[in-house]
Every structure is written in C-alpha cells, then in structure tokens.
C-alpha cells in the first residue's frame, strides 16, 4: 500500500501520454505555444508501462490516461491493452476532448477501457469555438454519442467561465441528465498559461445557478473522489462539483501524476517533480520504486488555490496540458 507523509493512501495514478493537443482551450494553453517537448524525450508506452506495473504492484488500483489530448498518441489502444492485460480489474479510464473519439471508441472499449471523462464546455458552436479556439462542437458531440453507443461509461467535465459559458450551466446539466450521464462542474484553476482575462466561477456561484431551476441536496464526497456530489430533488439526478479552492479539498487526496516525459508529480498545483525516466529506460524496477517512495514522502499537505480565486498571486505555474488536470 502507498501511504504519503500525511497518512493518505495513494491508489490513483494519472498518466499523461502527451502534452500536445488539437485544441487551445483558453483556460489551459497559451494561444501561441511555445515549443513542444521533442518527441524523442517522450517515454515509450513500454517505458511508461514499466512504471505503471511498479505502481500497480505497490497499491495503485485506479489509472487515468490523459494529456494534452491522449487520442493524438498513435496506438493508444495498445497501451490500454497492456495495462488491462496486466490487471484486468483495474479501474482504467481516459480523459479526452472527444474530437477524435468517434472513430476509435470501439477499439478503446475492446482494449479494456472502462470509462471516459469528456470535456464539454458549451453546447453552442460559437462558444465552444471561442473556448477551444477551433470549430469543435459537432465532432465532440458525435464522439460522445459514439462512446455511449459502444457502451463506455461517460462523465462530462465543464469549466464554467464568467461571461463566456456561465449561462449554459443549466443547459449542460440537462443535456447530461437527459442522457443519464454524470456532469462534474470544475472550478477554473488559475494558472499562468491560461488567458489572463478569464474569470472562473466559484462552486457556490455554480450551485446558485443550478438552484434557479432545481432544489438540490448535498451528498458529500464519494470516497477520495475530487468531486463533491449533489442530488436534484425533483428528478433524483446526481451531479458533481470539483472545487479545489475549498479548504478540505486536499484532505482525502489519493492521486499522483506522471507526465509523458516521466516526471512524477505529487500535487497538481506545484511544479515539484522527480523523474522516473532514467530508471525505466534502464529497466531499473528498484530505482523506479525508490522515486515513487520519495514522491510520496514529498507530497504536500494541500494546494494553494485559495477560497478567493481572484487572488492572482496564487496562480499556479503548473501547465494542465502537461499534467492532464
Ligand atoms: N485534453 C483532454 C480534455 O480536455 O479532456 C485531457 C486533458 S485536460 C488538461 C483534463 C481536464 O482538465 C479537462 O477536463 C479540462 O477541462 C481541465 N482543465 C484544464 N485546464 C483547467 C483549468 N485551468 N481549470 C480547471 N480545469 C482545467
Ligand atoms: Fe487540450 Fe484538454 Fe487543455 Fe483543452 S483542456 S487545451 S483539450 S489539453
């Protein structure tokens, strides 16, 4: 079992397979990137898998593949299959923007993928375009339909932004409610790569919008999930709120993150990381395990997103497109 320095059990590994993306979401990436990490610096699937086996053997039972946009990485289904075959009962999920999903959903399912989290910030083509800085909505909605058709579990992530898509919170809630898929509203996490003019919505503001139409009751956090759940009294539908600005958000954190270059990151907010690249390139299982142990010892008690999200001094320098959110 993996226990961090504050006694929290860590059983959840998020693996980013690429920092590259076919979108430029304003809350995640600068409009004109910067140089990508050269392809030769990325770990191969075999190298990532070596570390994943170490993590599974030591107690990880939940893995999420993310990015950047993970579907940009060729043969992703073969990577999923490697993990699935090693431990078929592992909770194996993927986070995607769904733009490329409709063509590969069946292959991902056949490879052993169980669940998808899909980012959907608007149901209006022009607003979706504005956020992603690309005409994306038709293909994203097609990807969602296909995932449901092939029997993958689907959850939707929405990041409400003031003056951009905050008037669509109820529309997206009802879109998901109608399809009986869960929506999680994510508080915008300030970071230095995002468009500096963006203003996120605090969890209480998101809930206030929902209360304009529905009566809601709090259910609480589901285990160590980052999502705090609510139920709509009129319909029995459950939705989630991911509220990293809340003071108790980090108390049950069970997550560590691995980037495509092999940086093992103890906390989403901070830049601190240790590399597993040398160990996995040399097939050094003991070395990989020692890095994992050190990262657990280094895991901070809490992030620094504060209750007041307008406090710009608190913007994290961590790039979400590298760590996968
Ligand atoms: N490209 C995939 C996608 O968009 O789903 C996976 C990677 S993306 C970084 C993972 C999640 O992080 C998405 O749900 C996205 O909405 C969320 N995210 C990115 N930047 C964020 C920010 N500044 N605040 C809150 N959530 C953010
Ligand atoms: Fe790409 Fe996902 Fe970031 Fe949007 S949130 S730019 S889709 S990595």
Tab-separated table of C-alpha atoms and ligand atoms in Angstrom:
chain	number	residue	atom	x	y	z
A	1	UNK	CA	0.000	0.000	0.000
A	2	UNK	CA	1.246	3.504	-0.835
A	3	UNK	CA	0.921	5.993	2.034
A	4	UNK	CA	2.107	9.595	1.847
A	5	UNK	CA	3.742	11.698	4.563
A	6	UNK	CA	0.318	12.828	5.850
A	7	UNK	CA	-1.125	9.326	6.147
A	8	UNK	CA	-3.190	9.490	2.959
A	9	UNK	CA	-3.437	6.292	0.920
A	10	UNK	CA	-2.412	6.910	-2.679
A	11	UNK	CA	-4.026	4.433	-5.077
A	12	UNK	CA	-4.687	6.587	-8.136
A	13	UNK	CA	-2.196	7.343	-10.912
A	14	UNK	CA	-2.921	9.752	-13.736
A	15	UNK	CA	-0.689	9.210	-16.741
A	16	UNK	CA	-0.307	11.924	-19.352
A	17	UNK	CA	0.756	10.336	-22.644
A	18	UNK	CA	1.347	13.612	-24.496
A	19	UNK	CA	1.312	17.332	-23.784
A	20	UNK	CA	0.251	18.046	-27.381
A	21	UNK	CA	-3.301	18.980	-28.132
A	22	UNK	CA	-5.553	19.658	-31.095
A	23	UNK	CA	-7.429	22.331	-29.052
A	24	UNK	CA	-6.149	25.527	-27.452
A	25	UNK	CA	-8.617	25.868	-24.589
A	26	UNK	CA	-8.226	29.335	-23.172
A	27	UNK	CA	-8.133	28.079	-19.588
A	28	UNK	CA	-5.420	25.546	-20.293
A	29	UNK	CA	-2.992	26.630	-23.011
A	30	UNK	CA	-1.459	29.807	-24.311
A	31	UNK	CA	-2.841	30.734	-27.726
A	32	UNK	CA	0.530	30.525	-29.423
A	33	UNK	CA	2.500	27.772	-27.912
A	34	UNK	CA	5.839	27.720	-27.134
A	35	UNK	CA	7.848	24.753	-28.194
A	36	UNK	CA	6.639	21.244	-27.514
A	37	UNK	CA	8.848	18.768	-25.757
A	38	UNK	CA	10.710	16.968	-28.581
A	39	UNK	CA	9.168	13.599	-29.393
A	40	UNK	CA	12.395	11.780	-28.525
A	41	UNK	CA	12.065	12.991	-24.919
A	42	UNK	CA	8.716	11.266	-24.505
A	43	UNK	CA	8.698	7.890	-22.835
A	44	UNK	CA	7.577	4.991	-24.986
A	45	UNK	CA	4.473	3.051	-23.984
A	46	UNK	CA	6.755	0.199	-22.859
A	47	UNK	CA	8.684	2.597	-20.575
A	48	UNK	CA	5.516	4.121	-19.138
A	49	UNK	CA	4.146	0.625	-18.657
A	50	UNK	CA	7.210	-0.471	-16.682
A	51	UNK	CA	6.476	2.247	-14.151
A	52	UNK	CA	2.757	1.507	-14.186
A	53	UNK	CA	3.475	-2.112	-13.259
A	54	UNK	CA	5.601	-0.930	-10.315
A	55	UNK	CA	2.797	1.387	-9.194
A	56	UNK	CA	0.148	-1.340	-9.534
A	57	UNK	CA	2.291	-3.848	-7.645
A	58	UNK	CA	2.645	-1.318	-4.814
A	59	UNK	CA	-1.044	-0.475	-4.487
A	60	UNK	CA	-2.364	1.630	-7.367
A	61	UNK	CA	-5.748	0.280	-8.491
A	62	UNK	CA	-7.030	3.217	-10.485
A	63	UNK	CA	-5.383	4.637	-13.609
A	64	UNK	CA	-6.493	7.521	-15.770
A	65	UNK	CA	-4.859	8.232	-19.108
A	66	UNK	CA	-4.826	11.879	-20.009
A	67	UNK	CA	-2.842	14.610	-21.781
A	68	UNK	CA	-2.704	17.057	-23.641
A	69	UNK	CA	-5.053	15.166	-25.878
A	70	UNK	CA	-4.339	11.465	-25.362
A	71	UNK	CA	-6.091	10.403	-28.577
A	72	UNK	CA	-3.339	12.165	-30.534
A	73	UNK	CA	-0.912	9.488	-29.434
A	74	UNK	CA	-0.803	6.699	-32.001
A	75	UNK	CA	-1.814	3.188	-30.948
A	76	UNK	CA	-3.228	4.308	-27.633
A	77	UNK	CA	-5.437	1.228	-27.636
A	78	UNK	CA	-2.330	-0.994	-27.489
A	79	UNK	CA	-1.176	0.857	-24.352
A	80	UNK	CA	-4.604	0.435	-22.790
A	81	UNK	CA	-4.499	-3.243	-23.632
A	82	UNK	CA	-1.087	-3.652	-21.931
A	83	UNK	CA	-2.458	-2.204	-18.692
A	84	UNK	CA	-5.722	-4.095	-18.923
A	85	UNK	CA	-3.994	-7.419	-19.544
A	86	UNK	CA	-1.658	-6.876	-16.592
A	87	UNK	CA	-4.545	-6.267	-14.190
A	88	UNK	CA	-7.979	-6.686	-15.782
A	89	UNK	CA	-9.848	-5.465	-12.707
A	90	UNK	CA	-8.016	-2.137	-12.614
A	91	UNK	CA	-10.263	0.915	-12.842
A	92	UNK	CA	-8.977	2.174	-16.192
A	93	UNK	CA	-10.270	5.477	-17.530
A	94	UNK	CA	-9.380	8.137	-20.080
A	95	UNK	CA	-9.897	11.895	-20.195
A	96	UNK	CA	-10.371	13.334	-23.678
A	97	UNK	CA	-11.787	16.297	-25.550
A	98	UNK	CA	-13.594	13.685	-27.744
A	99	UNK	CA	-12.719	15.386	-31.047
A	100	UNK	CA	-11.155	12.167	-32.412
A	101	UNK	CA	-13.264	9.794	-30.373
A	102	UNK	CA	-15.977	8.577	-32.736
A	103	UNK	CA	-13.516	6.623	-34.896
A	104	UNK	CA	-11.691	4.922	-32.024
A	105	UNK	CA	-14.312	4.436	-29.293
A	106	UNK	CA	-14.961	0.798	-30.163
A	107	UNK	CA	-11.227	-0.022	-30.297
A	108	UNK	CA	-10.668	1.604	-26.907
A	109	UNK	CA	-13.519	-0.377	-25.420
A	110	UNK	CA	-12.223	-3.630	-26.934
A	111	UNK	CA	-8.765	-2.879	-25.484
A	112	UNK	CA	-10.206	-2.829	-21.969
A	113	UNK	CA	-11.072	0.821	-21.338
A	114	UNK	CA	-13.984	1.173	-18.949
A	115	UNK	CA	-14.728	4.856	-18.605
A	116	UNK	CA	-14.239	8.221	-20.255
A	117	UNK	CA	-14.298	11.730	-18.890
A	118	UNK	CA	-15.094	14.130	-21.693
A	119	UNK	CA	-14.644	17.887	-21.627
A	120	UNK	CA	-17.711	19.734	-22.866
A	121	UNK	CA	-17.862	23.426	-22.009
A	122	UNK	CA	-20.664	24.575	-24.278
A	123	UNK	CA	-23.497	23.351	-26.476
A	124	UNK	CA	-23.253	26.447	-28.670
A	125	UNK	CA	-20.908	26.076	-31.658
A	126	UNK	CA	-19.596	29.651	-31.428
A	127	UNK	CA	-18.933	29.474	-27.682
A	128	UNK	CA	-17.245	26.068	-27.963
A	129	UNK	CA	-15.155	27.578	-30.776
A	130	UNK	CA	-14.244	30.571	-28.646
A	131	UNK	CA	-13.093	28.428	-25.726
A	132	UNK	CA	-11.192	25.776	-27.733
A	133	UNK	CA	-10.096	28.305	-30.372
A	134	UNK	CA	-11.264	25.889	-33.050
A	135	UNK	CA	-14.564	24.732	-34.538
A	136	UNK	CA	-15.054	21.617	-32.411
A	137	UNK	CA	-18.611	21.066	-31.246
A	138	UNK	CA	-20.048	18.794	-33.978
A	139	UNK	CA	-17.219	16.285	-33.716
A	140	UNK	CA	-17.198	16.363	-29.908
A	141	UNK	CA	-20.931	15.620	-29.707
A	142	UNK	CA	-20.504	12.827	-32.256
A	143	UNK	CA	-17.698	11.384	-30.102
A	144	UNK	CA	-19.909	11.425	-27.015
A	145	UNK	CA	-22.744	9.652	-28.853
A	146	UNK	CA	-20.378	7.007	-30.168
A	147	UNK	CA	-18.856	6.352	-26.731
A	148	UNK	CA	-22.334	5.807	-25.307
A	149	UNK	CA	-23.292	3.595	-28.250
A	150	UNK	CA	-20.323	1.239	-27.718
A	151	UNK	CA	-21.076	1.004	-24.003
A	152	UNK	CA	-18.269	3.055	-22.458
A	153	UNK	CA	-19.046	4.803	-19.187
A	154	UNK	CA	-19.123	8.582	-19.778
A	155	UNK	CA	-18.806	11.555	-17.460
A	156	UNK	CA	-18.777	15.131	-18.676
A	157	UNK	CA	-16.461	17.856	-17.335
A	158	UNK	CA	-17.430	21.507	-17.692
A	159	UNK	CA	-15.331	24.500	-16.610
A	160	UNK	CA	-17.741	27.457	-16.173
A	161	UNK	CA	-16.215	30.836	-17.035
A	162	UNK	CA	-17.784	34.174	-16.253
A	163	UNK	CA	-19.257	35.942	-19.275
A	164	UNK	CA	-18.391	33.040	-21.605
A	165	UNK	CA	-20.349	29.876	-20.779
A	166	UNK	CA	-21.762	30.608	-17.305
A	167	UNK	CA	-25.249	30.929	-18.847
A	168	UNK	CA	-25.046	27.310	-20.067
A	169	UNK	CA	-24.646	25.559	-16.726
A	170	UNK	CA	-28.304	24.506	-16.670
A	171	UNK	CA	-28.306	23.549	-20.360
A	172	UNK	CA	-25.309	21.272	-19.893
A	173	UNK	CA	-26.783	19.827	-16.722
A	174	UNK	CA	-29.987	18.992	-18.607
A	175	UNK	CA	-28.056	17.605	-21.618
A	176	UNK	CA	-26.358	15.142	-19.240
A	177	UNK	CA	-29.468	14.494	-17.181
A	178	UNK	CA	-31.381	13.547	-20.337
A	179	UNK	CA	-28.685	11.031	-21.282
A	180	UNK	CA	-28.294	9.806	-17.707
A	181	UNK	CA	-24.585	10.622	-17.656
A	182	UNK	CA	-22.917	12.448	-14.817
A	183	UNK	CA	-21.692	16.004	-15.175
A	184	UNK	CA	-18.979	17.482	-12.973
A	185	UNK	CA	-18.549	21.232	-12.875
A	186	UNK	CA	-14.885	22.104	-12.346
A	187	UNK	CA	-13.867	25.365	-10.743
A	188	UNK	CA	-11.448	27.164	-13.023
A	189	UNK	CA	-7.950	26.767	-11.577
A	190	UNK	CA	-5.894	29.881	-12.136
A	191	UNK	CA	-2.604	29.194	-13.861
A	192	UNK	CA	-0.017	31.232	-15.695
A	193	UNK	CA	-0.591	29.565	-19.065
A	194	UNK	CA	-4.264	30.495	-19.344
A	195	UNK	CA	-5.706	33.640	-20.879
A	196	UNK	CA	-5.141	36.175	-18.097
A	197	UNK	CA	-8.527	37.831	-18.587
A	198	UNK	CA	-10.515	34.688	-17.680
A	199	UNK	CA	-12.598	34.655	-14.532
A	200	UNK	CA	-13.783	31.350	-13.174
A	201	UNK	CA	-16.870	30.671	-11.110
A	202	UNK	CA	-16.680	29.677	-7.507
A	203	UNK	CA	-18.512	26.489	-6.557
A	204	UNK	CA	-21.167	28.419	-4.621
A	205	UNK	CA	-21.895	30.544	-7.732
A	206	UNK	CA	-22.268	27.399	-9.855
A	207	UNK	CA	-24.673	25.915	-7.301
A	208	UNK	CA	-26.647	29.166	-7.182
A	209	UNK	CA	-27.238	28.928	-10.951
A	210	UNK	CA	-28.500	25.358	-10.596
A	211	UNK	CA	-30.788	26.377	-7.738
A	212	UNK	CA	-32.532	28.795	-10.122
A	213	UNK	CA	-34.218	25.698	-11.629
A	214	UNK	CA	-33.842	22.889	-9.104
A	215	UNK	CA	-33.770	22.078	-5.413
A	216	UNK	CA	-30.506	20.360	-4.579
A	217	UNK	CA	-29.217	18.396	-1.620
A	218	UNK	CA	-25.553	17.766	-0.802
A	219	UNK	CA	-24.486	14.123	-0.778
A	220	UNK	CA	-20.803	14.614	0.045
A	221	UNK	CA	-17.570	13.362	-1.431
A	222	UNK	CA	-17.545	9.869	-2.865
A	223	UNK	CA	-14.567	8.266	-1.112
A	224	UNK	CA	-11.400	10.050	-2.180
A	225	UNK	CA	-13.016	11.463	-5.328
A	226	UNK	CA	-12.213	15.117	-6.034
A	227	UNK	CA	-15.881	15.573	-6.823
A	228	UNK	CA	-18.410	16.668	-4.180
A	229	UNK	CA	-21.769	15.197	-5.153
A	230	UNK	CA	-25.253	16.721	-5.133
A	231	UNK	CA	-28.691	15.316	-5.924
A	232	UNK	CA	-31.554	17.141	-7.626
A	233	UNK	CA	-34.631	16.646	-5.502
A	234	UNK	CA	-37.156	16.896	-8.344
A	235	UNK	CA	-35.510	14.262	-10.576
A	236	UNK	CA	-33.090	12.217	-8.441
A	237	UNK	CA	-30.224	13.083	-10.841
A	238	UNK	CA	-26.739	13.323	-9.280
A	239	UNK	CA	-24.020	15.715	-10.403
A	240	UNK	CA	-20.607	16.678	-9.065
A	241	UNK	CA	-18.628	19.792	-8.248
A	242	UNK	CA	-14.838	19.759	-8.321
A	243	UNK	CA	-13.847	22.551	-6.014
A	244	UNK	CA	-10.086	22.751	-5.470
A	245	UNK	CA	-10.481	26.183	-3.862
A	246	UNK	CA	-12.331	24.604	-0.933
A	247	UNK	CA	-10.252	24.199	2.195
A	248	UNK	CA	-10.984	20.477	2.672
A	249	UNK	CA	-10.348	19.501	-0.965
A	250	UNK	CA	-6.886	18.028	-0.313
A	251	UNK	CA	-7.678	16.078	2.852
A	252	UNK	CA	-8.520	12.864	1.025
A	253	UNK	CA	-6.233	13.311	-1.999
A	254	UNK	CA	-5.241	9.880	-3.321
A	255	UNK	CA	-3.569	10.968	-6.566
A	256	UNK	CA	-0.147	11.301	-8.144
A	257	UNK	CA	0.603	12.190	-11.757
A	258	UNK	CA	3.087	11.039	-14.353
A	259	UNK	CA	3.918	13.185	-17.388
A	260	UNK	CA	4.787	11.896	-20.851
A	261	UNK	CA	8.447	12.754	-20.197
A	262	UNK	CA	8.483	10.752	-16.995
A	263	UNK	CA	8.085	13.432	-14.338
A	264	UNK	CA	6.276	12.064	-11.320
A	265	UNK	CA	4.278	14.862	-9.720
A	266	UNK	CA	2.955	14.728	-6.166
A	267	UNK	CA	0.482	17.650	-6.425
A	268	UNK	CA	-1.284	19.338	-9.332
A	269	UNK	CA	-0.636	22.844	-8.012
A	270	UNK	CA	3.115	22.695	-7.554
A	271	UNK	CA	5.985	22.418	-10.036
A	272	UNK	CA	7.953	19.947	-7.919
A	273	UNK	CA	8.504	16.593	-9.588
A	274	UNK	CA	11.001	13.726	-9.776
A	275	UNK	CA	11.944	11.887	-12.940
A	276	UNK	CA	11.461	8.178	-13.445
A	277	UNK	CA	12.870	8.395	-16.985
A	278	UNK	CA	16.372	7.077	-16.216
A	279	UNK	CA	15.046	4.198	-14.144
A	280	UNK	CA	12.518	2.997	-16.719
A	281	UNK	CA	14.921	3.404	-19.651
A	282	UNK	CA	17.366	1.150	-17.786
A	283	UNK	CA	14.644	-1.297	-16.767
A	284	UNK	CA	15.540	-0.490	-13.145
A	285	UNK	CA	12.440	-1.521	-11.187
A	286	UNK	CA	14.058	-0.839	-7.801
A	287	UNK	CA	15.071	2.671	-8.953
A	288	UNK	CA	11.537	3.422	-10.179
A	289	UNK	CA	10.129	2.207	-6.883
A	290	UNK	CA	12.529	4.453	-4.921
A	291	UNK	CA	11.441	7.526	-6.911
A	292	UNK	CA	7.824	6.621	-6.208
A	293	UNK	CA	8.543	6.348	-2.475
A	294	UNK	CA	10.322	9.722	-2.457
A	295	UNK	CA	7.481	11.445	-4.316
A	296	UNK	CA	5.028	10.107	-1.746
A	297	UNK	CA	7.184	11.487	1.056
A	298	UNK	CA	7.255	14.861	-0.767
A	299	UNK	CA	3.503	15.073	-1.415
A	300	UNK	CA	2.378	18.422	0.030
A	301	UNK	CA	-0.451	18.695	2.520
A	302	UNK	CA	-2.551	20.932	0.282
A	303	UNK	CA	-2.640	23.051	-2.855
A	304	UNK	CA	-2.574	26.849	-2.793
A	305	UNK	CA	-5.724	27.642	-4.710
A	306	UNK	CA	-7.427	29.809	-2.194
A	307	UNK	CA	-11.066	30.483	-1.414
A	308	UNK	CA	-10.717	33.759	-3.337
A	309	UNK	CA	-9.989	32.686	-6.918
A	310	UNK	CA	-9.428	36.303	-7.982
A	311	UNK	CA	-6.210	36.394	-5.998
A	312	UNK	CA	-3.812	36.424	-8.956
A	313	UNK	CA	-0.759	35.968	-6.736
A	314	UNK	CA	-1.928	32.402	-6.223
A	315	UNK	CA	-1.843	31.434	-9.930
A	316	UNK	CA	-0.026	28.147	-10.313
A	317	UNK	CA	2.790	27.808	-12.819
A	318	UNK	CA	1.814	24.194	-13.449
A	319	UNK	CA	0.624	23.613	-17.035
A	320	UNK	CA	-2.530	21.477	-17.128
A	321	UNK	CA	-1.819	20.357	-20.676
A	322	UNK	CA	1.317	18.651	-19.323
A	323	UNK	CA	-0.218	17.029	-16.273
A	324	UNK	CA	-3.699	16.302	-17.529
A	325	UNK	CA	-5.698	18.172	-14.903
B	1	LIG	N1	-7.490	17.085	-23.440
B	1	LIG	C1	-8.254	16.318	-22.530
B	1	LIG	C2	-9.501	17.059	-22.115
B	1	LIG	O1	-9.593	18.265	-22.347
B	1	LIG	O2	-10.382	16.429	-21.538
B	1	LIG	C3	-7.475	15.859	-21.310
B	1	LIG	C4	-6.543	16.829	-20.669
B	1	LIG	S1	-7.307	18.237	-19.915
B	1	LIG	C5	-5.916	19.086	-19.300
B	1	LIG	C6	-8.074	17.491	-18.486
B	1	LIG	C7	-9.118	18.313	-17.806
B	1	LIG	O3	-8.506	19.448	-17.243
B	1	LIG	C8	-10.231	18.798	-18.704
B	1	LIG	O4	-11.473	18.388	-18.177
B	1	LIG	C9	-10.112	20.308	-18.643
B	1	LIG	O5	-11.367	20.918	-18.710
B	1	LIG	C10	-9.439	20.504	-17.302
B	1	LIG	N2	-8.722	21.764	-17.179
B	1	LIG	C11	-7.721	22.235	-17.961
B	1	LIG	N3	-7.315	23.443	-17.536
B	1	LIG	C12	-8.078	23.748	-16.458
B	1	LIG	C13	-8.151	24.869	-15.570
B	1	LIG	N4	-7.354	25.906	-15.696
B	1	LIG	N5	-9.053	24.835	-14.569
B	1	LIG	C14	-9.883	23.772	-14.426
B	1	LIG	N6	-9.860	22.689	-15.213
B	1	LIG	C15	-8.978	22.673	-16.228
B	2	LIG	FE1	-6.309	20.444	-24.882
B	2	LIG	FE2	-7.667	19.399	-22.869
B	2	LIG	FE3	-6.093	21.545	-22.493
B	2	LIG	FE4	-8.307	21.804	-23.903
B	2	LIG	S1	-8.193	21.229	-21.720
B	2	LIG	S2	-6.267	22.603	-24.470
B	2	LIG	S3	-8.472	19.884	-24.901
B	2	LIG	S4	-5.428	19.528	-23.018
